[in-house]
Amino acid sequence: MSSTWHILGAGSLGSLWACRLARAGKAVRLILRDTQRLAAYQAAGGLTLVEQERVCRYAIPAQTDDAPGPIHRLLLACKAYDAAPAVARLAPRLAHGAEIVLLQNGLGSQDEVAEQAPHARCIFASSTEGAFREQDWRVNFAGHGFNWLGDPAKPTPPEWFADLHEAGIPAQWTPDILSRLWRKLALNCAINPLTVLHDCQNGGLLGHLTEVCGLCEELAVLLQRCGQPLAAENLDEEVQRVILATAANYSSMYQDVHHGRRTEVHYLLGHACRSAARHGVAIDRLEQLHRRLVDNLRARGLPSA
Ligand code: NAP
């Protein structure tokens, strides 16, 4: 099997992973959206990673999805709503038994991807690292964090797992990846939509704690019913801790909305509401929150799913 890392999406996280893997001498190929984006990338001469004072450019080779050659290892670094369509376009190039690492936040997109690539192994990731694009092809590594990777269908880590350590990417293989993704989804549901609706930083929710606690109660019941009791444990306490620790930050959903970008709501609060319906769990407050958020997004002319 080829050991090349194909990375789809040279946005914030994709560039962060690509630069660190390339810096460690790993073979990396970027897969860009179309020939226009490829030409723009080539004109820029590579990806630039900004880490505190350090600024480095990496001339990582790039291609479009219809380039020749099989793909054995794919890091999917696009938004959740782009994941399945992107993999569908790449499907003819995916080798039998290819491994796909899914960096998408939330839940739902992983199953959509698996449907498009039934012969691939899908490895789910949950990341607390933070990066943002200063401009095209230039990414700022703003928040050090950690990555958990796991495969709900197979407990053994892939043979390339040590690549991550060699590249300085903090990561651990976990059998509980679904629990981590659910916990992160629940934190997101309790905080992010309210920051949009109340137009505030995370800390602004300290003035709306009754509302936050009501959502946590419903989320904890939902997590239990979805077979994720660990993800439900002390959820309200952690939500309040996160609100305090990130009081001065604007949530990712808030930032998306304020930059006029599509949000990943369909894979976050939307996924919670769909799961509740499937399990017959009453979640009146979450449903109402979803309706208010959808109305808010529509009023701004943004997609609500
Ligand atoms: P991003 O900066 O918007 O980057 C996404 C990239 O995907 C863009 O460069 C986009 O291309 C590319 N893309 C979309 N469809 C494509 C296709 N068919 N072919 C090739 N490229 C394609 O997003 P991000 O912030 O890295 O987020 C990626 C995922 O990681 C999200 O689910 C997010 O929630 C999660 N996450 C992000 C962070 C963070 O700090 N950024 C932290 C934790 C989790 P264009 O540039 O051409 O539009």
mmCIF file of C-alpha atoms and ligand atoms in Angstrom:
data_model
loop_
_atom_site.group_PDB
_atom_site.id
_atom_site.type_symbol
_atom_site.label_atom_id
_atom_site.label_comp_id
_atom_site.label_asym_id
_atom_site.label_seq_id
_atom_site.Cartn_x
_atom_site.Cartn_y
_atom_site.Cartn_z
ATOM 1 C CA MET A 1 0.000 0.000 0.000
ATOM 2 C CA SER A 2 1.257 3.467 -0.874
ATOM 3 C CA SER A 3 2.145 5.571 2.146
ATOM 4 C CA THR A 4 1.197 8.879 0.536
ATOM 5 C CA TRP A 5 -1.168 11.077 2.531
ATOM 6 C CA HIS A 6 -3.756 12.498 0.144
ATOM 7 C CA ILE A 7 -5.354 15.481 1.866
ATOM 8 C CA LEU A 8 -8.640 16.786 0.520
ATOM 9 C CA GLY A 9 -9.232 20.398 1.449
ATOM 10 C CA ALA A 10 -6.455 22.913 1.960
ATOM 11 C CA GLY A 11 -8.479 24.937 4.455
ATOM 12 C CA SER A 12 -7.642 25.476 8.118
ATOM 13 C CA LEU A 13 -7.266 21.933 9.464
ATOM 14 C CA GLY A 14 -6.224 20.351 6.149
ATOM 15 C CA SER A 15 -3.343 22.813 5.784
ATOM 16 C CA LEU A 16 -2.321 22.363 9.418
ATOM 17 C CA TRP A 17 -2.081 18.581 8.991
ATOM 18 C CA ALA A 18 -0.473 18.838 5.539
ATOM 19 C CA CYS A 19 2.295 21.194 6.675
ATOM 20 C CA ARG A 20 3.188 19.127 9.743
ATOM 21 C CA LEU A 21 3.240 15.838 7.803
ATOM 22 C CA ALA A 22 5.311 17.390 4.991
ATOM 23 C CA ARG A 23 7.716 18.943 7.520
ATOM 24 C CA ALA A 24 8.294 15.446 8.957
ATOM 25 C CA GLY A 25 9.227 14.171 5.507
ATOM 26 C CA LYS A 26 5.984 12.289 4.824
ATOM 27 C CA ALA A 27 4.704 12.116 1.247
ATOM 28 C CA VAL A 28 1.713 14.475 1.003
ATOM 29 C CA ARG A 29 -0.566 15.387 -1.950
ATOM 30 C CA LEU A 30 -3.251 18.021 -1.665
ATOM 31 C CA ILE A 31 -6.502 17.505 -3.523
ATOM 32 C CA LEU A 32 -8.042 20.838 -4.453
ATOM 33 C CA ARG A 33 -11.558 21.685 -5.577
ATOM 34 C CA ASP A 34 -10.942 22.433 -9.269
ATOM 35 C CA THR A 35 -8.352 23.600 -11.814
ATOM 36 C CA GLN A 36 -8.899 27.261 -10.858
ATOM 37 C CA ARG A 37 -8.073 26.582 -7.217
ATOM 38 C CA LEU A 38 -5.117 24.456 -8.313
ATOM 39 C CA ALA A 39 -3.780 27.305 -10.477
ATOM 40 C CA ALA A 40 -4.215 29.784 -7.605
ATOM 41 C CA TYR A 41 -2.390 27.410 -5.250
ATOM 42 C CA GLN A 42 0.453 26.905 -7.687
ATOM 43 C CA ALA A 43 0.779 30.670 -8.146
ATOM 44 C CA ALA A 44 1.111 31.028 -4.352
ATOM 45 C CA GLY A 45 3.961 28.488 -4.380
ATOM 46 C CA GLY A 46 2.665 26.308 -1.560
ATOM 47 C CA LEU A 47 1.029 26.422 1.860
ATOM 48 C CA THR A 48 2.194 28.807 4.534
ATOM 49 C CA LEU A 49 1.881 27.817 8.194
ATOM 50 C CA VAL A 50 2.028 30.552 10.817
ATOM 51 C CA GLU A 51 2.833 29.325 14.337
ATOM 52 C CA GLN A 52 3.423 32.169 16.787
ATOM 53 C CA GLU A 53 6.548 33.902 15.414
ATOM 54 C CA ARG A 54 7.416 31.118 13.006
ATOM 55 C CA VAL A 55 6.267 31.395 9.371
ATOM 56 C CA CYS A 56 7.129 28.560 6.963
ATOM 57 C CA ARG A 57 6.107 27.766 3.429
ATOM 58 C CA TYR A 58 5.748 24.180 2.253
ATOM 59 C CA ALA A 59 5.660 23.510 -1.496
ATOM 60 C CA ILE A 60 3.378 20.491 -1.208
ATOM 61 C CA PRO A 61 2.343 18.971 -4.543
ATOM 62 C CA ALA A 62 -1.336 19.367 -5.370
ATOM 63 C CA GLN A 63 -3.835 17.953 -7.846
ATOM 64 C CA THR A 64 -7.570 17.900 -8.573
ATOM 65 C CA ASP A 65 -9.781 14.923 -7.738
ATOM 66 C CA ASP A 66 -9.659 13.568 -11.318
ATOM 67 C CA ALA A 67 -5.859 13.194 -11.369
ATOM 68 C CA PRO A 68 -4.648 9.677 -12.208
ATOM 69 C CA GLY A 69 -3.482 7.194 -9.601
ATOM 70 C CA PRO A 70 -5.046 5.285 -6.735
ATOM 71 C CA ILE A 71 -5.547 6.689 -3.247
ATOM 72 C CA HIS A 72 -4.759 4.439 -0.307
ATOM 73 C CA ARG A 73 -4.839 6.977 2.508
ATOM 74 C CA LEU A 74 -7.082 10.007 2.515
ATOM 75 C CA LEU A 75 -7.409 12.750 5.086
ATOM 76 C CA LEU A 76 -10.786 14.342 4.509
ATOM 77 C CA ALA A 77 -10.438 17.910 5.736
ATOM 78 C CA CYS A 78 -13.497 19.657 4.332
ATOM 79 C CA LYS A 79 -16.662 20.772 6.144
ATOM 80 C CA ALA A 80 -19.217 18.107 7.091
ATOM 81 C CA TYR A 81 -21.657 19.150 4.339
ATOM 82 C CA ASP A 82 -18.948 18.800 1.653
ATOM 83 C CA ALA A 83 -17.630 15.425 2.853
ATOM 84 C CA ALA A 84 -19.888 12.888 1.100
ATOM 85 C CA PRO A 85 -20.039 14.715 -2.275
ATOM 86 C CA ALA A 86 -16.230 15.070 -2.210
ATOM 87 C CA VAL A 87 -15.731 11.359 -1.518
ATOM 88 C CA ALA A 88 -18.279 10.417 -4.197
ATOM 89 C CA ARG A 89 -16.133 12.261 -6.749
ATOM 90 C CA LEU A 90 -12.984 10.531 -5.494
ATOM 91 C CA ALA A 91 -14.567 7.059 -5.279
ATOM 92 C CA PRO A 92 -13.131 5.808 -8.605
ATOM 93 C CA ARG A 93 -9.618 6.465 -7.277
ATOM 94 C CA LEU A 94 -10.063 4.854 -3.856
ATOM 95 C CA ALA A 95 -8.141 1.578 -3.631
ATOM 96 C CA HIS A 96 -9.896 -1.423 -2.113
ATOM 97 C CA GLY A 97 -9.250 -1.199 1.640
ATOM 98 C CA ALA A 98 -8.273 2.482 1.446
ATOM 99 C CA GLU A 99 -8.269 4.323 4.759
ATOM 100 C CA ILE A 100 -10.114 7.615 5.135
ATOM 101 C CA VAL A 101 -9.563 9.829 8.170
ATOM 102 C CA LEU A 102 -12.607 12.011 8.766
ATOM 103 C CA LEU A 103 -11.878 15.319 10.481
ATOM 104 C CA GLN A 104 -15.469 16.581 10.345
ATOM 105 C CA ASN A 105 -17.071 18.023 13.430
ATOM 106 C CA GLY A 106 -20.433 16.639 14.522
ATOM 107 C CA LEU A 107 -22.093 13.381 13.490
ATOM 108 C CA GLY A 108 -23.890 12.149 10.417
ATOM 109 C CA SER A 109 -21.334 13.008 7.755
ATOM 110 C CA GLN A 110 -19.277 9.925 8.700
ATOM 111 C CA ASP A 111 -22.153 7.611 7.713
ATOM 112 C CA GLU A 112 -22.758 9.595 4.534
ATOM 113 C CA VAL A 113 -19.087 9.152 3.594
ATOM 114 C CA ALA A 114 -19.128 5.428 4.396
ATOM 115 C CA GLU A 115 -22.065 5.001 1.995
ATOM 116 C CA GLN A 116 -20.022 6.575 -0.795
ATOM 117 C CA ALA A 117 -16.959 4.434 -0.061
ATOM 118 C CA PRO A 118 -18.198 1.002 1.067
ATOM 119 C CA HIS A 119 -14.802 -0.673 0.531
ATOM 120 C CA ALA A 120 -12.805 1.850 2.520
ATOM 121 C CA ARG A 121 -12.056 1.896 6.232
ATOM 122 C CA CYS A 122 -13.428 5.070 7.798
ATOM 123 C CA ILE A 123 -11.480 6.386 10.770
ATOM 124 C CA PHE A 124 -13.258 9.080 12.775
ATOM 125 C CA ALA A 125 -11.358 11.957 14.352
ATOM 126 C CA SER A 126 -12.265 14.484 17.001
ATOM 127 C CA SER A 127 -9.960 17.475 17.215
ATOM 128 C CA THR A 128 -9.574 20.236 19.762
ATOM 129 C CA GLU A 129 -6.798 21.909 17.774
ATOM 130 C CA GLY A 130 -7.609 25.335 16.404
ATOM 131 C CA ALA A 131 -6.538 26.891 13.131
ATOM 132 C CA PHE A 132 -7.874 29.602 10.874
ATOM 133 C CA ARG A 133 -7.149 30.847 7.386
ATOM 134 C CA GLU A 134 -5.490 34.276 7.375
ATOM 135 C CA GLN A 135 -5.907 34.188 3.605
ATOM 136 C CA ASP A 136 -5.990 31.495 0.941
ATOM 137 C CA TRP A 137 -3.085 29.050 1.376
ATOM 138 C CA ARG A 138 -1.937 30.716 4.626
ATOM 139 C CA VAL A 139 -3.063 29.158 7.894
ATOM 140 C CA ASN A 140 -2.568 30.272 11.450
ATOM 141 C CA PHE A 141 -2.161 27.539 14.080
ATOM 142 C CA ALA A 142 -4.013 29.397 16.798
ATOM 143 C CA GLY A 143 -4.944 26.818 19.394
ATOM 144 C CA HIS A 144 -2.906 23.869 20.548
ATOM 145 C CA GLY A 145 -5.073 20.908 21.372
ATOM 146 C CA PHE A 146 -5.380 17.195 20.838
ATOM 147 C CA ASN A 147 -6.748 14.679 18.356
ATOM 148 C CA TRP A 148 -8.571 11.442 19.148
ATOM 149 C CA LEU A 149 -8.926 8.919 16.374
ATOM 150 C CA GLY A 150 -10.875 5.684 16.320
ATOM 151 C CA ASP A 151 -12.847 3.269 14.232
ATOM 152 C CA PRO A 152 -16.167 2.073 15.704
ATOM 153 C CA ALA A 153 -15.953 -0.978 13.400
ATOM 154 C CA LYS A 154 -12.407 -2.112 14.266
ATOM 155 C CA PRO A 155 -10.462 -1.521 17.473
ATOM 156 C CA THR A 156 -6.897 -1.759 16.083
ATOM 157 C CA PRO A 157 -5.067 1.387 15.002
ATOM 158 C CA PRO A 158 -3.848 1.675 11.411
ATOM 159 C CA GLU A 159 -0.166 0.915 10.743
ATOM 160 C CA TRP A 160 0.578 4.570 9.916
ATOM 161 C CA PHE A 161 -0.548 5.831 13.322
ATOM 162 C CA ALA A 162 3.063 6.539 14.384
ATOM 163 C CA ASP A 163 3.328 9.013 11.453
ATOM 164 C CA LEU A 164 1.241 11.410 13.510
ATOM 165 C CA HIS A 165 3.610 11.345 16.450
ATOM 166 C CA GLU A 166 6.616 11.748 14.129
ATOM 167 C CA ALA A 167 4.909 14.771 12.590
ATOM 168 C CA GLY A 168 4.259 16.363 15.992
ATOM 169 C CA ILE A 169 0.490 15.897 15.658
ATOM 170 C CA PRO A 170 -0.759 15.113 19.186
ATOM 171 C CA ALA A 171 -3.030 12.124 18.820
ATOM 172 C CA GLN A 172 -4.308 9.078 20.612
ATOM 173 C CA TRP A 173 -6.151 6.047 19.298
ATOM 174 C CA THR A 174 -9.374 5.473 21.215
ATOM 175 C CA PRO A 175 -12.030 2.768 21.182
ATOM 176 C CA ASP A 176 -14.495 5.433 22.398
ATOM 177 C CA ILE A 177 -14.435 7.767 19.433
ATOM 178 C CA LEU A 178 -18.241 7.863 19.171
ATOM 179 C CA SER A 179 -18.520 8.872 22.793
ATOM 180 C CA ARG A 180 -16.040 11.728 22.187
ATOM 181 C CA LEU A 181 -17.876 12.898 19.084
ATOM 182 C CA TRP A 182 -21.221 12.795 20.906
ATOM 183 C CA ARG A 183 -19.818 14.707 23.886
ATOM 184 C CA LYS A 184 -18.386 17.398 21.621
ATOM 185 C CA LEU A 185 -21.673 17.549 19.709
ATOM 186 C CA ALA A 186 -23.586 17.992 22.975
ATOM 187 C CA LEU A 187 -21.260 20.787 24.142
ATOM 188 C CA ASN A 188 -21.720 22.445 20.777
ATOM 189 C CA CYS A 189 -25.549 22.134 20.946
ATOM 190 C CA ALA A 190 -25.645 23.672 24.427
ATOM 191 C CA ILE A 191 -23.439 26.639 23.559
ATOM 192 C CA ASN A 192 -23.080 27.540 19.881
ATOM 193 C CA PRO A 193 -26.691 28.088 18.737
ATOM 194 C CA LEU A 194 -27.394 30.302 21.777
ATOM 195 C CA THR A 195 -24.370 32.498 20.993
ATOM 196 C CA VAL A 196 -25.891 33.132 17.561
ATOM 197 C CA LEU A 197 -29.391 33.774 18.911
ATOM 198 C CA HIS A 198 -28.192 36.035 21.740
ATOM 199 C CA ASP A 199 -25.495 37.575 19.518
ATOM 200 C CA CYS A 200 -22.793 37.149 22.141
ATOM 201 C CA GLN A 201 -19.410 35.704 23.044
ATOM 202 C CA ASN A 202 -19.486 32.397 24.897
ATOM 203 C CA GLY A 203 -19.281 34.289 28.188
ATOM 204 C CA GLY A 204 -22.528 36.091 27.342
ATOM 205 C CA LEU A 205 -24.316 32.808 28.088
ATOM 206 C CA LEU A 206 -23.576 33.303 31.785
ATOM 207 C CA GLY A 207 -26.624 35.569 31.636
ATOM 208 C CA HIS A 208 -28.717 32.703 30.189
ATOM 209 C CA LEU A 209 -27.723 29.787 32.402
ATOM 210 C CA THR A 210 -31.299 28.584 32.990
ATOM 211 C CA GLU A 211 -31.713 28.162 29.251
ATOM 212 C CA VAL A 212 -28.304 26.428 28.992
ATOM 213 C CA CYS A 213 -29.099 24.028 31.863
ATOM 214 C CA GLY A 214 -32.466 23.139 30.327
ATOM 215 C CA LEU A 215 -30.713 22.147 27.104
ATOM 216 C CA CYS A 216 -28.110 20.109 29.022
ATOM 217 C CA GLU A 217 -30.868 18.151 30.771
ATOM 218 C CA GLU A 218 -32.422 17.157 27.452
ATOM 219 C CA LEU A 219 -29.046 16.414 25.875
ATOM 220 C CA ALA A 220 -28.064 14.132 28.763
ATOM 221 C CA VAL A 221 -31.297 12.122 28.354
ATOM 222 C CA LEU A 222 -30.742 11.924 24.601
ATOM 223 C CA LEU A 223 -27.132 10.716 25.003
ATOM 224 C CA GLN A 224 -28.270 7.985 27.389
ATOM 225 C CA ARG A 225 -30.941 6.830 24.947
ATOM 226 C CA CYS A 226 -28.416 6.841 22.093
ATOM 227 C CA GLY A 227 -26.245 4.415 24.086
ATOM 228 C CA GLN A 228 -23.694 7.057 25.100
ATOM 229 C CA PRO A 229 -23.915 7.222 28.933
ATOM 230 C CA LEU A 230 -20.264 8.312 29.281
ATOM 231 C CA ALA A 231 -20.888 11.304 27.033
ATOM 232 C CA ALA A 232 -23.834 12.260 29.257
ATOM 233 C CA GLU A 233 -21.896 12.311 32.540
ATOM 234 C CA ASN A 234 -21.746 15.736 34.207
ATOM 235 C CA LEU A 235 -22.530 17.429 30.913
ATOM 236 C CA ASP A 236 -23.989 20.545 32.534
ATOM 237 C CA GLU A 237 -20.853 21.022 34.660
ATOM 238 C CA GLU A 238 -18.556 20.736 31.664
ATOM 239 C CA VAL A 239 -20.695 23.100 29.609
ATOM 240 C CA GLN A 240 -20.422 25.732 32.348
ATOM 241 C CA ARG A 241 -16.672 25.132 32.630
ATOM 242 C CA VAL A 242 -16.275 25.624 28.872
ATOM 243 C CA ILE A 243 -18.386 28.788 28.928
ATOM 244 C CA LEU A 244 -16.167 30.228 31.682
ATOM 245 C CA ALA A 245 -12.870 29.090 30.149
ATOM 246 C CA THR A 246 -13.799 30.476 26.711
ATOM 247 C CA ALA A 247 -15.817 33.466 27.913
ATOM 248 C CA ALA A 248 -14.035 35.911 25.599
ATOM 249 C CA ASN A 249 -14.269 33.666 22.505
ATOM 250 C CA TYR A 250 -16.847 33.680 19.752
ATOM 251 C CA SER A 251 -18.095 30.160 18.981
ATOM 252 C CA SER A 252 -17.332 28.622 15.582
ATOM 253 C CA MET A 253 -21.015 28.841 14.630
ATOM 254 C CA TYR A 254 -21.135 32.497 15.628
ATOM 255 C CA GLN A 255 -18.059 33.176 13.499
ATOM 256 C CA ASP A 256 -19.477 31.297 10.516
ATOM 257 C CA VAL A 257 -22.731 33.258 10.715
ATOM 258 C CA HIS A 258 -20.970 36.588 11.088
ATOM 259 C CA HIS A 259 -18.753 35.907 8.089
ATOM 260 C CA GLY A 260 -21.802 34.899 6.040
ATOM 261 C CA ARG A 261 -20.585 31.275 5.814
ATOM 262 C CA ARG A 262 -22.695 28.151 5.854
ATOM 263 C CA THR A 263 -22.775 26.501 9.292
ATOM 264 C CA GLU A 264 -22.529 22.786 10.095
ATOM 265 C CA VAL A 265 -25.857 22.903 12.015
ATOM 266 C CA HIS A 266 -27.234 19.894 10.116
ATOM 267 C CA TYR A 267 -24.500 17.705 11.677
ATOM 268 C CA LEU A 268 -24.739 19.224 15.162
ATOM 269 C CA LEU A 269 -28.107 20.369 16.539
ATOM 270 C CA GLY A 270 -29.815 18.905 13.454
ATOM 271 C CA HIS A 271 -28.266 15.505 14.157
ATOM 272 C CA ALA A 272 -29.361 15.672 17.809
ATOM 273 C CA CYS A 273 -32.950 16.403 16.750
ATOM 274 C CA ARG A 274 -33.000 13.623 14.140
ATOM 275 C CA SER A 275 -31.560 11.114 16.651
ATOM 276 C CA ALA A 276 -34.161 12.102 19.235
ATOM 277 C CA ALA A 277 -36.949 11.535 16.704
ATOM 278 C CA ARG A 278 -35.501 8.114 15.839
ATOM 279 C CA HIS A 279 -35.336 7.080 19.500
ATOM 280 C CA GLY A 280 -38.678 8.634 20.451
ATOM 281 C CA VAL A 281 -37.083 11.030 22.961
ATOM 282 C CA ALA A 282 -39.001 14.231 23.745
ATOM 283 C CA ILE A 283 -36.649 17.208 23.407
ATOM 284 C CA ASP A 284 -38.941 20.233 23.320
ATOM 285 C CA ARG A 285 -36.273 22.780 24.219
ATOM 286 C CA LEU A 286 -33.764 21.484 21.662
ATOM 287 C CA GLU A 287 -36.460 21.363 18.973
ATOM 288 C CA GLN A 288 -37.446 24.920 19.746
ATOM 289 C CA LEU A 289 -33.785 26.000 19.706
ATOM 290 C CA HIS A 290 -33.387 24.341 16.300
ATOM 291 C CA ARG A 291 -36.467 26.138 14.924
ATOM 292 C CA ARG A 292 -35.228 29.518 16.214
ATOM 293 C CA LEU A 293 -31.784 28.906 14.746
ATOM 294 C CA VAL A 294 -33.171 27.832 11.368
ATOM 295 C CA ASP A 295 -35.350 30.990 11.260
ATOM 296 C CA ASN A 296 -32.347 33.122 12.210
ATOM 297 C CA LEU A 297 -30.146 31.577 9.500
ATOM 298 C CA ARG A 298 -32.882 31.902 6.863
ATOM 299 C CA ALA A 299 -33.435 35.553 7.765
ATOM 300 C CA ARG A 300 -29.729 36.101 7.044
ATOM 301 C CA GLY A 301 -29.989 34.272 3.726
ATOM 302 C CA LEU A 302 -27.814 31.394 4.976
ATOM 303 C CA PRO A 303 -28.528 27.694 4.397
ATOM 304 C CA SER A 304 -30.416 26.237 7.361
ATOM 305 C CA ALA A 305 -29.238 22.657 6.832
HETATM 306 P P1 NAP B 1 -12.223 25.222 6.065
HETATM 307 O O1 NAP B 1 -11.122 26.099 6.543
HETATM 308 O O2 NAP B 1 -13.460 25.840 5.511
HETATM 309 O O3 NAP B 1 -11.595 24.253 4.973
HETATM 310 C C1 NAP B 1 -12.366 23.359 4.235
HETATM 311 C C2 NAP B 1 -11.656 23.153 2.915
HETATM 312 O O4 NAP B 1 -12.312 22.107 2.186
HETATM 313 C C3 NAP B 1 -11.683 24.393 1.995
HETATM 314 O O5 NAP B 1 -10.359 24.704 1.654
HETATM 315 C C4 NAP B 1 -12.471 23.930 0.782
HETATM 316 O O6 NAP B 1 -11.998 24.418 -0.444
HETATM 317 C C5 NAP B 1 -12.206 22.440 0.828
HETATM 318 N N1 NAP B 1 -13.148 21.657 0.025
HETATM 319 C C6 NAP B 1 -14.479 21.538 0.133
HETATM 320 N N2 NAP B 1 -14.958 20.687 -0.790
HETATM 321 C C7 NAP B 1 -13.889 20.265 -1.505
HETATM 322 C C8 NAP B 1 -13.728 19.375 -2.605
HETATM 323 N N3 NAP B 1 -14.758 18.750 -3.172
HETATM 324 N N4 NAP B 1 -12.486 19.180 -3.107
HETATM 325 C C9 NAP B 1 -11.413 19.802 -2.547
HETATM 326 N N5 NAP B 1 -11.495 20.655 -1.503
HETATM 327 C C10 NAP B 1 -12.727 20.876 -0.991
HETATM 328 O O7 NAP B 1 -12.712 24.216 7.196
HETATM 329 P P2 NAP B 1 -11.937 23.788 8.536
HETATM 330 O O8 NAP B 1 -12.068 24.887 9.530
HETATM 331 O O9 NAP B 1 -10.600 23.260 8.204
HETATM 332 O O10 NAP B 1 -12.893 22.614 9.025
HETATM 333 C C11 NAP B 1 -12.856 21.297 8.510
HETATM 334 C C12 NAP B 1 -13.597 20.404 9.508
HETATM 335 O O11 NAP B 1 -12.844 20.368 10.717
HETATM 336 C C13 NAP B 1 -14.979 20.967 9.895
HETATM 337 O O12 NAP B 1 -15.896 19.933 10.089
HETATM 338 C C14 NAP B 1 -14.716 21.684 11.216
HETATM 339 O O13 NAP B 1 -15.853 21.767 12.055
HETATM 340 C C15 NAP B 1 -13.651 20.765 11.818
HETATM 341 N N6 NAP B 1 -12.794 21.441 12.812
HETATM 342 C C16 NAP B 1 -12.157 22.600 12.501
HETATM 343 C C17 NAP B 1 -11.329 23.195 13.449
HETATM 344 C C18 NAP B 1 -10.582 24.482 13.143
HETATM 345 O O14 NAP B 1 -9.914 25.000 14.038
HETATM 346 N N7 NAP B 1 -10.628 25.018 11.954
HETATM 347 C C19 NAP B 1 -11.179 22.606 14.711
HETATM 348 C C20 NAP B 1 -11.835 21.408 14.996
HETATM 349 C C21 NAP B 1 -12.652 20.832 14.021
HETATM 350 P P3 NAP B 1 -12.065 25.967 -0.909
HETATM 351 O O15 NAP B 1 -10.919 26.615 -0.190
HETATM 352 O O16 NAP B 1 -11.853 25.866 -2.365
HETATM 353 O O17 NAP B 1 -13.395 26.472 -0.488
#
